mmCIF file of C-alpha atoms in Angstrom:
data_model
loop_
_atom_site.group_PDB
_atom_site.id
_atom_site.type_symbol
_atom_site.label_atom_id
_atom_site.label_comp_id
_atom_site.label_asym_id
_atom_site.label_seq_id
_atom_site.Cartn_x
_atom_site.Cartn_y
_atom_site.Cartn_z
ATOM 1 C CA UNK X 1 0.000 0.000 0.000
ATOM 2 C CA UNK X 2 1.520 3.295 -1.059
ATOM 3 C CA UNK X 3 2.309 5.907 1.801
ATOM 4 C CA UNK X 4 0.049 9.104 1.830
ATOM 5 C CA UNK X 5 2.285 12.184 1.372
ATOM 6 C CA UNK X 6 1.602 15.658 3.211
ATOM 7 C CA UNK X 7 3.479 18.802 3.014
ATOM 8 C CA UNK X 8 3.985 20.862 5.963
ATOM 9 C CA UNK X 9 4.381 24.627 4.461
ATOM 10 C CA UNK X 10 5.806 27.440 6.136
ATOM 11 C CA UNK X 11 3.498 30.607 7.429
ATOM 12 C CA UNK X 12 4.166 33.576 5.691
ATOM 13 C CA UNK X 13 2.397 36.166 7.808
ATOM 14 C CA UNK X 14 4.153 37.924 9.821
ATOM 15 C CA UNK X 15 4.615 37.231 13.855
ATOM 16 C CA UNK X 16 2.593 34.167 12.903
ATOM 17 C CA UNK X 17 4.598 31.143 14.967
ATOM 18 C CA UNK X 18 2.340 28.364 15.210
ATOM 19 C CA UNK X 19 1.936 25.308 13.050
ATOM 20 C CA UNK X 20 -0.653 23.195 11.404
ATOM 21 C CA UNK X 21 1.334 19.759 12.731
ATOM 22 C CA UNK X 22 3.495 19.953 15.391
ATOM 23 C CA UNK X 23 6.240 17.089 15.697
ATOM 24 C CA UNK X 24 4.483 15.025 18.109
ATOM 25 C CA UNK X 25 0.880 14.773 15.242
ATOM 26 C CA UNK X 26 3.999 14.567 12.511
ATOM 27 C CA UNK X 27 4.984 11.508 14.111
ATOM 28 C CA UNK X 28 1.807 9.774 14.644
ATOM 29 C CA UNK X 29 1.326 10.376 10.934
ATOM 30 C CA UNK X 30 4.664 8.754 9.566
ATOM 31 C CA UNK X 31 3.636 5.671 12.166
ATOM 32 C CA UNK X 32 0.438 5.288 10.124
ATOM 33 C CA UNK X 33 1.756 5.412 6.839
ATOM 34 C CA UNK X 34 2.599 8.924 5.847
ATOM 35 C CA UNK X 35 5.291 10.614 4.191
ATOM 36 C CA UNK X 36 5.789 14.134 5.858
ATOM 37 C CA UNK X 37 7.675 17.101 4.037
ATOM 38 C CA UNK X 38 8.399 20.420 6.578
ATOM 39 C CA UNK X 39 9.484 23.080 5.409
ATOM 40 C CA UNK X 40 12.478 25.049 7.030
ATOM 41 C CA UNK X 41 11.559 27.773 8.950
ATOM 42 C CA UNK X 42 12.567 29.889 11.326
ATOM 43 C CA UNK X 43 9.717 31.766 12.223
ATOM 44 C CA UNK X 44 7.838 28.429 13.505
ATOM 45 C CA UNK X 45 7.845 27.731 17.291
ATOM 46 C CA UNK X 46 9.096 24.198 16.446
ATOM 47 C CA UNK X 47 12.858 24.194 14.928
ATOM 48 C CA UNK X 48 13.535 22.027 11.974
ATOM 49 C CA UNK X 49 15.460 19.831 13.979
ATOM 50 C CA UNK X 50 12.479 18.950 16.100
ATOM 51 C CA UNK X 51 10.744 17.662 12.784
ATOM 52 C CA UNK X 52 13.542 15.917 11.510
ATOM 53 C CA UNK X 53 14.668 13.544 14.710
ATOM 54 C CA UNK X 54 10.645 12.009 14.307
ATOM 55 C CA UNK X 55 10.940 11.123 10.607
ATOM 56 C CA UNK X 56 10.237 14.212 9.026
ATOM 57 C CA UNK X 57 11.463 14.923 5.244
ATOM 58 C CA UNK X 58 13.102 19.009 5.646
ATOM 59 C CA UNK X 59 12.477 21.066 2.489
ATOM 60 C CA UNK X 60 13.428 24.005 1.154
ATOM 61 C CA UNK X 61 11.551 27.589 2.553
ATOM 62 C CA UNK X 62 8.426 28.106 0.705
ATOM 63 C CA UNK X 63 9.207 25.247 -1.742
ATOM 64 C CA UNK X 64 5.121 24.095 -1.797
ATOM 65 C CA UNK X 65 4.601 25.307 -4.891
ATOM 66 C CA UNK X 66 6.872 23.086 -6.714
ATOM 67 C CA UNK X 67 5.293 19.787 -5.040
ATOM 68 C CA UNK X 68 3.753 17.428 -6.560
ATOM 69 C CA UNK X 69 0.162 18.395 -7.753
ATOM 70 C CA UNK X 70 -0.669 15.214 -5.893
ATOM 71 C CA UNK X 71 0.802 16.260 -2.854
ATOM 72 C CA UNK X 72 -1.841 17.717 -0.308
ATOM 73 C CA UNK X 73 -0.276 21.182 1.467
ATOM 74 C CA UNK X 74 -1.638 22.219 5.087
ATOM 75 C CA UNK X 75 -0.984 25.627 6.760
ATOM 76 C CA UNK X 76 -2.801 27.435 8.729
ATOM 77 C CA UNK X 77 -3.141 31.298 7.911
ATOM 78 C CA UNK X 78 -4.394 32.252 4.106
ATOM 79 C CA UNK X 79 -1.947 32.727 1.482
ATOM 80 C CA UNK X 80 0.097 35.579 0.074
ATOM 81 C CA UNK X 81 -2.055 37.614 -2.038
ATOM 82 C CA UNK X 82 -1.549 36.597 -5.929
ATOM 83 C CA UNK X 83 -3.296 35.664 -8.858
ATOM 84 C CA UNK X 84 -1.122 32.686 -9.221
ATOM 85 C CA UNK X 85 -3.173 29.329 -10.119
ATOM 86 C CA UNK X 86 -3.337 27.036 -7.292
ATOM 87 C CA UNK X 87 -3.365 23.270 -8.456
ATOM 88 C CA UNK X 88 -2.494 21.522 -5.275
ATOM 89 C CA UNK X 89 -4.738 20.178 -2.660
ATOM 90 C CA UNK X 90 -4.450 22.683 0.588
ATOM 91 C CA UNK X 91 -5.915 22.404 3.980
ATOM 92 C CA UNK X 92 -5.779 25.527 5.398
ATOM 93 C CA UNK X 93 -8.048 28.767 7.043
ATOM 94 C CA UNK X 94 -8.577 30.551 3.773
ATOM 95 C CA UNK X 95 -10.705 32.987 5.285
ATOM 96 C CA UNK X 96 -13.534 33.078 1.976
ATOM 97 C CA UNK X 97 -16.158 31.529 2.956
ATOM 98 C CA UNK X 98 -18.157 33.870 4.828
ATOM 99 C CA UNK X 99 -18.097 36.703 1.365
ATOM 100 C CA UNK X 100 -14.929 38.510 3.245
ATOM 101 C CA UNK X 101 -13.375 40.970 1.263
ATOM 102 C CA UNK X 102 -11.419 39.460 -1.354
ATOM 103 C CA UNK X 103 -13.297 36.125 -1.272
ATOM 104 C CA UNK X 104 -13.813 35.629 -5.044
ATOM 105 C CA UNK X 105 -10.352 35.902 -6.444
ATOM 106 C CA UNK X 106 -8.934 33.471 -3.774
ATOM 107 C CA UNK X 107 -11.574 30.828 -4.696
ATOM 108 C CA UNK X 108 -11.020 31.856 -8.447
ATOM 109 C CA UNK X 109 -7.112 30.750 -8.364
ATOM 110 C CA UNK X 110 -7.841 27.245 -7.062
ATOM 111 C CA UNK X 111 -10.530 27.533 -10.435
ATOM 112 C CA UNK X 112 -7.617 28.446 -12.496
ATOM 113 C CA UNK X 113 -5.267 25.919 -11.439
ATOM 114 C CA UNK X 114 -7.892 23.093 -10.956
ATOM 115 C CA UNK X 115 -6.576 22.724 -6.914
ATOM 116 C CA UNK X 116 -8.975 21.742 -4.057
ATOM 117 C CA UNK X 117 -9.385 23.661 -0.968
ATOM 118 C CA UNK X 118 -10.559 21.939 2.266
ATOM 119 C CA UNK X 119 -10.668 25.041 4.824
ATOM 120 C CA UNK X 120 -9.895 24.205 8.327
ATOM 121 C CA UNK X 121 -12.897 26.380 9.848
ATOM 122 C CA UNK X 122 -15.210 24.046 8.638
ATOM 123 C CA UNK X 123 -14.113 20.467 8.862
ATOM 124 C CA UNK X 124 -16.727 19.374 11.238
ATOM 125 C CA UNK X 125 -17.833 15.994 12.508
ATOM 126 C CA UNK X 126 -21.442 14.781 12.312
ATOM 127 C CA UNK X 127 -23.148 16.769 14.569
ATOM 128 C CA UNK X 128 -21.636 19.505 12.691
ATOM 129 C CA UNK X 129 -19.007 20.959 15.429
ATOM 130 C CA UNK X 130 -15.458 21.831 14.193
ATOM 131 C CA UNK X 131 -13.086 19.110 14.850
ATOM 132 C CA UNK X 132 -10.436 21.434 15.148
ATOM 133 C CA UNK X 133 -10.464 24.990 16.401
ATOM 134 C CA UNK X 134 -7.703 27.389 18.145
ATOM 135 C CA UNK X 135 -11.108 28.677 20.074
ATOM 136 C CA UNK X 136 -10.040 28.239 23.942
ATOM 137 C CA UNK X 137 -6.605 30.177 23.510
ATOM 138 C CA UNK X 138 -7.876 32.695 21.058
ATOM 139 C CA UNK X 139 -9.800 33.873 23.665
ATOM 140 C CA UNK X 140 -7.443 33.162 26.740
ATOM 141 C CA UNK X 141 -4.946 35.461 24.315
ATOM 142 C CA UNK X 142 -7.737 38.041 23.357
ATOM 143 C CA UNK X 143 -8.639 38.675 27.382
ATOM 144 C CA UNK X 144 -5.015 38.805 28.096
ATOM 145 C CA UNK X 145 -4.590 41.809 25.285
ATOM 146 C CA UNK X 146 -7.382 43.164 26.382
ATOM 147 C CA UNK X 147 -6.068 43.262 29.502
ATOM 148 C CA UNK X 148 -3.110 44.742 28.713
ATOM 149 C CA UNK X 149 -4.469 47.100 26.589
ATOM 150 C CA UNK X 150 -6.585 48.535 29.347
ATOM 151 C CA UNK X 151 -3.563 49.099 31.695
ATOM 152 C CA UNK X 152 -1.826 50.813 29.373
ATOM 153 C CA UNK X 153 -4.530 52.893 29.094
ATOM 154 C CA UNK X 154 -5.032 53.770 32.664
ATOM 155 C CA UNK X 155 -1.107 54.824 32.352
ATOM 156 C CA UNK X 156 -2.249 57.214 29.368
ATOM 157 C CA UNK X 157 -0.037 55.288 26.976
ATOM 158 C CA UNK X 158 -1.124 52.700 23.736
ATOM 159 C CA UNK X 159 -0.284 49.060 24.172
ATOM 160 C CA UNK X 160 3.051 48.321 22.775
ATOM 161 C CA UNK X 161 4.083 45.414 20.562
ATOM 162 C CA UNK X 162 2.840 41.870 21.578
ATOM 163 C CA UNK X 163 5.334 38.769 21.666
ATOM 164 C CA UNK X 164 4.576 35.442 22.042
ATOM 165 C CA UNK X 165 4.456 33.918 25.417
ATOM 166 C CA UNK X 166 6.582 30.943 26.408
ATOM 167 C CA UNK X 167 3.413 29.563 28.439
ATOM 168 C CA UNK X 168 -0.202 29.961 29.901
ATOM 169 C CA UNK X 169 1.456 30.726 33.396
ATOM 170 C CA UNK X 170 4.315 33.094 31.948
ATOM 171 C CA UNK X 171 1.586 35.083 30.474
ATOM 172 C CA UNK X 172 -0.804 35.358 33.436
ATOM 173 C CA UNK X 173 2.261 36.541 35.470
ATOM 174 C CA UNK X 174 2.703 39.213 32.581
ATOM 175 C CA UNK X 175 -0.623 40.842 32.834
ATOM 176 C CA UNK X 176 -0.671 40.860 36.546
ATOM 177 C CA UNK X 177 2.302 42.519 36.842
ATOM 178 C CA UNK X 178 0.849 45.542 34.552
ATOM 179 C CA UNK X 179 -2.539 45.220 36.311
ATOM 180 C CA UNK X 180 -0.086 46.120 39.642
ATOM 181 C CA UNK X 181 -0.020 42.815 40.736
ATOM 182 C CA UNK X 182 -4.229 41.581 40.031
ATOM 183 C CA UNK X 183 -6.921 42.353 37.752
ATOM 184 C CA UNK X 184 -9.063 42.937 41.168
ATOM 185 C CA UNK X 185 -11.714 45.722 40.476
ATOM 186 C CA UNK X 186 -11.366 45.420 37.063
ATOM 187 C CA UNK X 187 -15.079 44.541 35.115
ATOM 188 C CA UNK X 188 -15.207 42.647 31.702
ATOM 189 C CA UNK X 189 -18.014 41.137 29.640
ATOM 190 C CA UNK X 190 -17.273 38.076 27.564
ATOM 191 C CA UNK X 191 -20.065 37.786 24.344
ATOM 192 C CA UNK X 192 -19.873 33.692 23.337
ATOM 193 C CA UNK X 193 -19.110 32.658 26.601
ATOM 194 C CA UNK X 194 -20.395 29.082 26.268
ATOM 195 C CA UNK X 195 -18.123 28.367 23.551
ATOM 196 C CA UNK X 196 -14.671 27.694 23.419
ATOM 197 C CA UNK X 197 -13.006 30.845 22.691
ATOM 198 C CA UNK X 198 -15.431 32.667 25.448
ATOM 199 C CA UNK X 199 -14.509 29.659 27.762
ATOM 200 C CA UNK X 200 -10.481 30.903 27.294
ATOM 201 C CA UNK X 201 -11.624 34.480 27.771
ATOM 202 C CA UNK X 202 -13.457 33.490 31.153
ATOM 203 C CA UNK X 203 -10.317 31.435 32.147
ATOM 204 C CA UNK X 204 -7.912 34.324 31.836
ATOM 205 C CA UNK X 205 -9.824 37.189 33.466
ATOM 206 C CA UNK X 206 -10.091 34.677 36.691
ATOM 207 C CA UNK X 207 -6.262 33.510 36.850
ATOM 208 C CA UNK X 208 -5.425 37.395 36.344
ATOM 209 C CA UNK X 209 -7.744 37.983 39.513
ATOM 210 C CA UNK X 210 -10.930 39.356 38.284
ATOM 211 C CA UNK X 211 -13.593 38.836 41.091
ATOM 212 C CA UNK X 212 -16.217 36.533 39.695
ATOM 213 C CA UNK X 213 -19.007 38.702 39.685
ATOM 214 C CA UNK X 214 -16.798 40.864 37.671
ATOM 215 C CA UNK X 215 -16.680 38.590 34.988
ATOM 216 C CA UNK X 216 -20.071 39.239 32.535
ATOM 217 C CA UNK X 217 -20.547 36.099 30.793
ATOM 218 C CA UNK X 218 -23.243 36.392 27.572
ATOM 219 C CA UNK X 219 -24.323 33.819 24.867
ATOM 220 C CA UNK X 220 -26.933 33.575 23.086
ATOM 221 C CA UNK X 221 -30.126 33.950 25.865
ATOM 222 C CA UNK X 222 -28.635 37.361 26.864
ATOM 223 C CA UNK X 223 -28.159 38.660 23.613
ATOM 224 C CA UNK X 224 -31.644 37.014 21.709
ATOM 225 C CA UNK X 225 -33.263 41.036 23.181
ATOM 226 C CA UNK X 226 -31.169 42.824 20.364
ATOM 227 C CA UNK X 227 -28.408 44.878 20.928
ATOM 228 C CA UNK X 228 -27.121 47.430 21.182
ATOM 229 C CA UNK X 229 -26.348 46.535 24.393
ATOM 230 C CA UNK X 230 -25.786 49.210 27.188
ATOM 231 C CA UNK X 231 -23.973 46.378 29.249
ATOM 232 C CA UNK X 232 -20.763 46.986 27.041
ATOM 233 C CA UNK X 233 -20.712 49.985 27.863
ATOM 234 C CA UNK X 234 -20.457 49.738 31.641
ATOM 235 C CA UNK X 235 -17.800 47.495 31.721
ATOM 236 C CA UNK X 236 -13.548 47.847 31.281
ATOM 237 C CA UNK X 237 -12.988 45.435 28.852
ATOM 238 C CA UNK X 238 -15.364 43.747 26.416
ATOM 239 C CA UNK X 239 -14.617 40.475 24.604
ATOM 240 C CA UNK X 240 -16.216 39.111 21.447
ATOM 241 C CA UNK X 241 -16.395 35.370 21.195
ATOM 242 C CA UNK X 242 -19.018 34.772 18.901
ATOM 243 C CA UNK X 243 -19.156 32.644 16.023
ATOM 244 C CA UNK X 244 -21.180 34.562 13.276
ATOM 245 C CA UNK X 245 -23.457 32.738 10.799
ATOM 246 C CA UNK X 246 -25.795 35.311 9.818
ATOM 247 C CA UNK X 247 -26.662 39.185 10.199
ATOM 248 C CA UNK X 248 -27.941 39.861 14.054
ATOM 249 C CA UNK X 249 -28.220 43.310 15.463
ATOM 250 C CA UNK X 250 -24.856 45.226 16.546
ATOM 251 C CA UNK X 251 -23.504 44.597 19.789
ATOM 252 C CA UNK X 252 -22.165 48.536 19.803
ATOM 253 C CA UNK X 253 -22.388 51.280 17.542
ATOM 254 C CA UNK X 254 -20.675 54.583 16.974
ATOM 255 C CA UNK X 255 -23.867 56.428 18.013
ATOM 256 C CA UNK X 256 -24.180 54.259 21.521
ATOM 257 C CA UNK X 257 -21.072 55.025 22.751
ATOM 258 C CA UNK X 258 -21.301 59.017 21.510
ATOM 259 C CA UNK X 259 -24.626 58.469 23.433
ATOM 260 C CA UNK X 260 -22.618 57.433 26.605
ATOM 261 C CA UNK X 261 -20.731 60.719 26.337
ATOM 262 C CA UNK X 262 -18.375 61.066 29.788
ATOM 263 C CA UNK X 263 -20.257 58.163 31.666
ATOM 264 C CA UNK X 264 -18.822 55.405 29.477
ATOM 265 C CA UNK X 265 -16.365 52.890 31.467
ATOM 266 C CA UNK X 266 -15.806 51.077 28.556
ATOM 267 C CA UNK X 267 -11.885 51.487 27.628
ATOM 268 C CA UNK X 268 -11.061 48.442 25.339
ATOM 269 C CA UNK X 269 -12.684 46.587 23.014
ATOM 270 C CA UNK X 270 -11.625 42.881 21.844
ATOM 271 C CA UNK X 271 -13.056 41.369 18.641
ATOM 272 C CA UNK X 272 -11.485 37.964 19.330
ATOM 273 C CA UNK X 273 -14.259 36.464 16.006
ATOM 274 C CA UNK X 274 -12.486 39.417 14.202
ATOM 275 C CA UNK X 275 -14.637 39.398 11.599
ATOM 276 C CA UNK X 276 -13.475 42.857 10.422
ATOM 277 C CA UNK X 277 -14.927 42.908 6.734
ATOM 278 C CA UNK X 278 -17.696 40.733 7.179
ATOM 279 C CA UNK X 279 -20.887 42.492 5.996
ATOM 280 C CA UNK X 280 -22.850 41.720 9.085
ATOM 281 C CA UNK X 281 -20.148 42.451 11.606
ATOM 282 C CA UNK X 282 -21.368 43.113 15.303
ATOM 283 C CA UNK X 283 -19.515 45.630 16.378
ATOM 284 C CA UNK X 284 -19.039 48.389 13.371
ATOM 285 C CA UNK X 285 -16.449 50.844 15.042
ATOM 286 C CA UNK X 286 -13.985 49.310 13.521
ATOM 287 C CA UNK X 287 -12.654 48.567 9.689
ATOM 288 C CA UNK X 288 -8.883 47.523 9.906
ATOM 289 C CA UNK X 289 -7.471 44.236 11.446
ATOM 290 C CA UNK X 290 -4.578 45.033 13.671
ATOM 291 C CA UNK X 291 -1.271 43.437 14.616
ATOM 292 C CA UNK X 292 1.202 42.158 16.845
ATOM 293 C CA UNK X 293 3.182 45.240 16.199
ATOM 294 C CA UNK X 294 0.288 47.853 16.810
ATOM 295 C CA UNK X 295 -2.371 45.967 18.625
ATOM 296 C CA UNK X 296 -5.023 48.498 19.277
ATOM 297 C CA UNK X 297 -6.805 50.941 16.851
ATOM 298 C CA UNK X 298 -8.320 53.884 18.266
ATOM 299 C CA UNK X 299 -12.375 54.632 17.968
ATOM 300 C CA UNK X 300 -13.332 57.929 17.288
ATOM 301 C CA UNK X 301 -15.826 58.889 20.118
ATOM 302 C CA UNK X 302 -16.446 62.107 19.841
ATOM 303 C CA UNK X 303 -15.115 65.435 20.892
ATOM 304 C CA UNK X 304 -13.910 65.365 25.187
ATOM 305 C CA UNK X 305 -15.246 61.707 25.732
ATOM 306 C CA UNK X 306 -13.210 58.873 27.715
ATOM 307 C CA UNK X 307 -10.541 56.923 24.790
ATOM 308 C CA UNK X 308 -11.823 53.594 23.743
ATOM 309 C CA UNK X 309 -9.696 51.112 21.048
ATOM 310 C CA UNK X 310 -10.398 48.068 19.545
ATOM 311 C CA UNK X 311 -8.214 45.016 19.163
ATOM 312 C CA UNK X 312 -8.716 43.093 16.516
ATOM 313 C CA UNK X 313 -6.127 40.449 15.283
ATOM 314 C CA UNK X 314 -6.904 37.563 14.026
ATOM 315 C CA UNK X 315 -4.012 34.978 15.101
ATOM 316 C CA UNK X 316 -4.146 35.896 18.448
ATOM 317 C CA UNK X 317 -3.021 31.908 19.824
ATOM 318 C CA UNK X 318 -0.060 32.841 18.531
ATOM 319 C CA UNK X 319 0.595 34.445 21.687
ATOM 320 C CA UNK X 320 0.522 31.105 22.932
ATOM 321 C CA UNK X 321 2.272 29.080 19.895
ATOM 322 C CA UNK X 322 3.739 26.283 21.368
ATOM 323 C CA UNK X 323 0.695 25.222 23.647
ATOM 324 C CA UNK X 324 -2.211 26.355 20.718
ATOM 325 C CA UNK X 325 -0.938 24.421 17.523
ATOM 326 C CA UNK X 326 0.093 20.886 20.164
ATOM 327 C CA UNK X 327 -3.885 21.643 20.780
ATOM 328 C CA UNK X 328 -4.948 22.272 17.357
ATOM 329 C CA UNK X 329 -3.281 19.871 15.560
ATOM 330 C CA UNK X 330 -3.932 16.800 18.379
ATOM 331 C CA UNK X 331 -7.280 17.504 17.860
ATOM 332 C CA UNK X 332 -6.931 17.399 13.890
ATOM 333 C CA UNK X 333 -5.131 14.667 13.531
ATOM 334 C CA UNK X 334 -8.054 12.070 13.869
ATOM 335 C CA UNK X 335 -9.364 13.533 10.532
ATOM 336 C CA UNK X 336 -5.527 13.797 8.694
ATOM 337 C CA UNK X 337 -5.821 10.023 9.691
ATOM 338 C CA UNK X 338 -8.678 9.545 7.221
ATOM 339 C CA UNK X 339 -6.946 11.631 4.514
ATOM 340 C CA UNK X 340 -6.019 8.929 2.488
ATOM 341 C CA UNK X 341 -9.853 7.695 2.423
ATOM 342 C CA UNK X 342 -10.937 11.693 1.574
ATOM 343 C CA UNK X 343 -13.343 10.443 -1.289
ATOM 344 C CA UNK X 344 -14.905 8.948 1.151
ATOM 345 C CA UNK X 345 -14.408 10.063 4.765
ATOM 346 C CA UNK X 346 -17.624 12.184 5.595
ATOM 347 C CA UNK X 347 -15.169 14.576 7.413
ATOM 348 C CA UNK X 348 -13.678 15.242 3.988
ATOM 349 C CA UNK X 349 -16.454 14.572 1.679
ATOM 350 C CA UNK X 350 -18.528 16.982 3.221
ATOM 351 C CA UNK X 351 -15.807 20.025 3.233
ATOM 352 C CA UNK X 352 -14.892 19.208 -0.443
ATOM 353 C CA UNK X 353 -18.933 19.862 -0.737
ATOM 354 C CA UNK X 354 -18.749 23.142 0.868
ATOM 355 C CA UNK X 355 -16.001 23.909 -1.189
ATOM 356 C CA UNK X 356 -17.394 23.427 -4.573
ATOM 357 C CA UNK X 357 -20.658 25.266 -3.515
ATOM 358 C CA UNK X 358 -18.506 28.388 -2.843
ATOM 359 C CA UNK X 359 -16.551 27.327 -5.945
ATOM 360 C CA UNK X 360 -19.568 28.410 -7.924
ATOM 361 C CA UNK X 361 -20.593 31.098 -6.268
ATOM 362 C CA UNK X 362 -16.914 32.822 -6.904
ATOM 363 C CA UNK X 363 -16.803 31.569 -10.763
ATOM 364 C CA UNK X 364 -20.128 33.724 -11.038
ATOM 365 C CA UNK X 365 -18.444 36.474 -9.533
ATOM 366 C CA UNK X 366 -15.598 36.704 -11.305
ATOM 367 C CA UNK X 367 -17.442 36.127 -14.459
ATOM 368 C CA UNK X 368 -14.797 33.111 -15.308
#
């Protein structure tokens, strides 16, 4: 029986350390038949040489796109922009799904080159939950930002530039320290908290100290009255967990907080879902995604009112690298198991599906 090949590319985004399969899924792999191909880089959490002593194949930076067709390539974070074809099989978060901007002409280059795309975000399992998600740390990372942010605030200064944290517990010790030693006092509302990224959120603001009655938590009963929501408003620090499927009513708008005028307490907004160009985004005070290197974007409130800024990037486990993709890709690796059966496999067949349905949609689009 012939061994089923994967390639391991690198991330190009920038700050962006994590990793689709971590050495420790890698190996699992190669013990059940597959041929793995990583390629260098430096910018991954895991070094080469930790991919190498369990079997791994190394390969040149960036070398995907001379694979063979046959070849499937997982990442995690969308491609470069281009309008290069794209032949290959990938498994990836391509981020194109939901009509983001820019949607069209990344499904129209797999159309070009005849390649498949099987997006992370929705390989689900039969009761149609994702098997894999970075939810819990995206939103232990988000509430630790947020957290940061705020304090930096209260010192009348922006948050600096964010690095990745060698641990859970290295991070918690971080934020404490700029909270002056506990985040006691301090009131946040979590949006999603039921899930898994509002379940990370929760986690955070405790282990930094919150008091528990200082910790909001929302899903989908305390939102189903509409929004916008003067709750937001009254806390410090506001996290967005939610997953969006369709249009509901905005969380926060431009004219609520202007409404608030000096009586606001809200000082930090975090859009962990980050979904910044989605037509029926939540929270509208906002149009750019921002990064590791200038976390926070400010909101314009109006003439003498209180600051308030928004954080909203969208690889915030990365904070967490090491810890988030062992999660991640342990929890994938059940379903890369059944890759060599993907014609078959209802994990697969039912993401190649969901693919070719927004396949069509793009080719109309585009007019190809």
């Amino acid at each position: 029986m012939s061994r089923q090949p994967l390639w391991l590319r690198c991330e190009k985004k920038e700050f962006e350390r994590r990793a689709a399969l971590t050495p420790t899924t890698a190996k699992k792999l190669i013990d059940a038949g597959f041929d793995i191909y990583v390629e260098r880089d430096e910018q991954r959490i895991f070094d080469d040489a930790e991919y190498e002593a369990v079997g791994c194949t190394l390969v040149e930076h960036n070398s995907w796109p001379n694979a063979p067709v046959t070849t499937p390539i997982i990442g995690l974070k969308e491609l470069p922009e281009s309008d290069e074809p794209l032949p290959h099989t990938h498994i990836q978060f391509a981020h194109c799904y939901k009509r983001q901007a820019g949607w069209s002409s990344v499904l129209a280059r797999f159309h070009r080159g005849g390649g498949t795309l099987y997006d992370l975000e929705f390989l689900t399992d039969d009761k149609g939950r994702r098997v894999a998600a970075f939810g819990y740390h995206a939103g232990f990372a988000g509430a630790a930002a947020g957290a940061l942010a705020y304090a930096a605030q209260k010192k009348g200064q922006p948050l600096g530039k964010l690095e990745p944290y060698e641990n859970e517990a290295a991070m918690v010790k971080a934020v404490k320290e700029q909270l002056g030693g506990s985040g006691k006092g301090v009131k946040a509302l979590v949006i999603g908290a039921l899930g898994r990224c509002g379940s990370g959120a929760v986690d955070l603001f405790r282990k930094i100290g919150l008091e528990e009655e200082n910790i909001l938590k929302w899903d989908m009963a305390e939102t189903a009255k509409g929004g916008p929501f003067q709750e937001i408003l009254d806390v410090d620090i506001f996290v967005n967990c939610i997953y969006l499927s369709s249009p509901i009513p905005h969380f926060i708008t431009y004219d609520s907080i202007r409404a608030a005028g000096k009586e606001r307490q809200l000082s930090v907004v975090v859009d962990v879902s980050c979904d910044t160009t989605n037509p029926h985004n939540p929270i509208p005070i906002y149009n750019v995604n921002t990064t590791f290197s200038n976390p926070t974007v400010p909101v314009e409130v109006g003439a003498g009112n209180p600051p308030l800024s928004v954080i909203s990037i969208d690889h915030l486990p990365t904070l967490l690298p090491r810890e988030a993709s062992e999660q991640f890709s342990s929890d994938l690796l059940p379903s890369l198991l059944e890759l060599p059966n993907r014609q078959t496999a209802r994990v697969w067949v039912t993401a190649e599906e969901l693919y070719r349905q927004k396949l069509a949609e793009a080719v109309q689009v585009e007019g190809l």
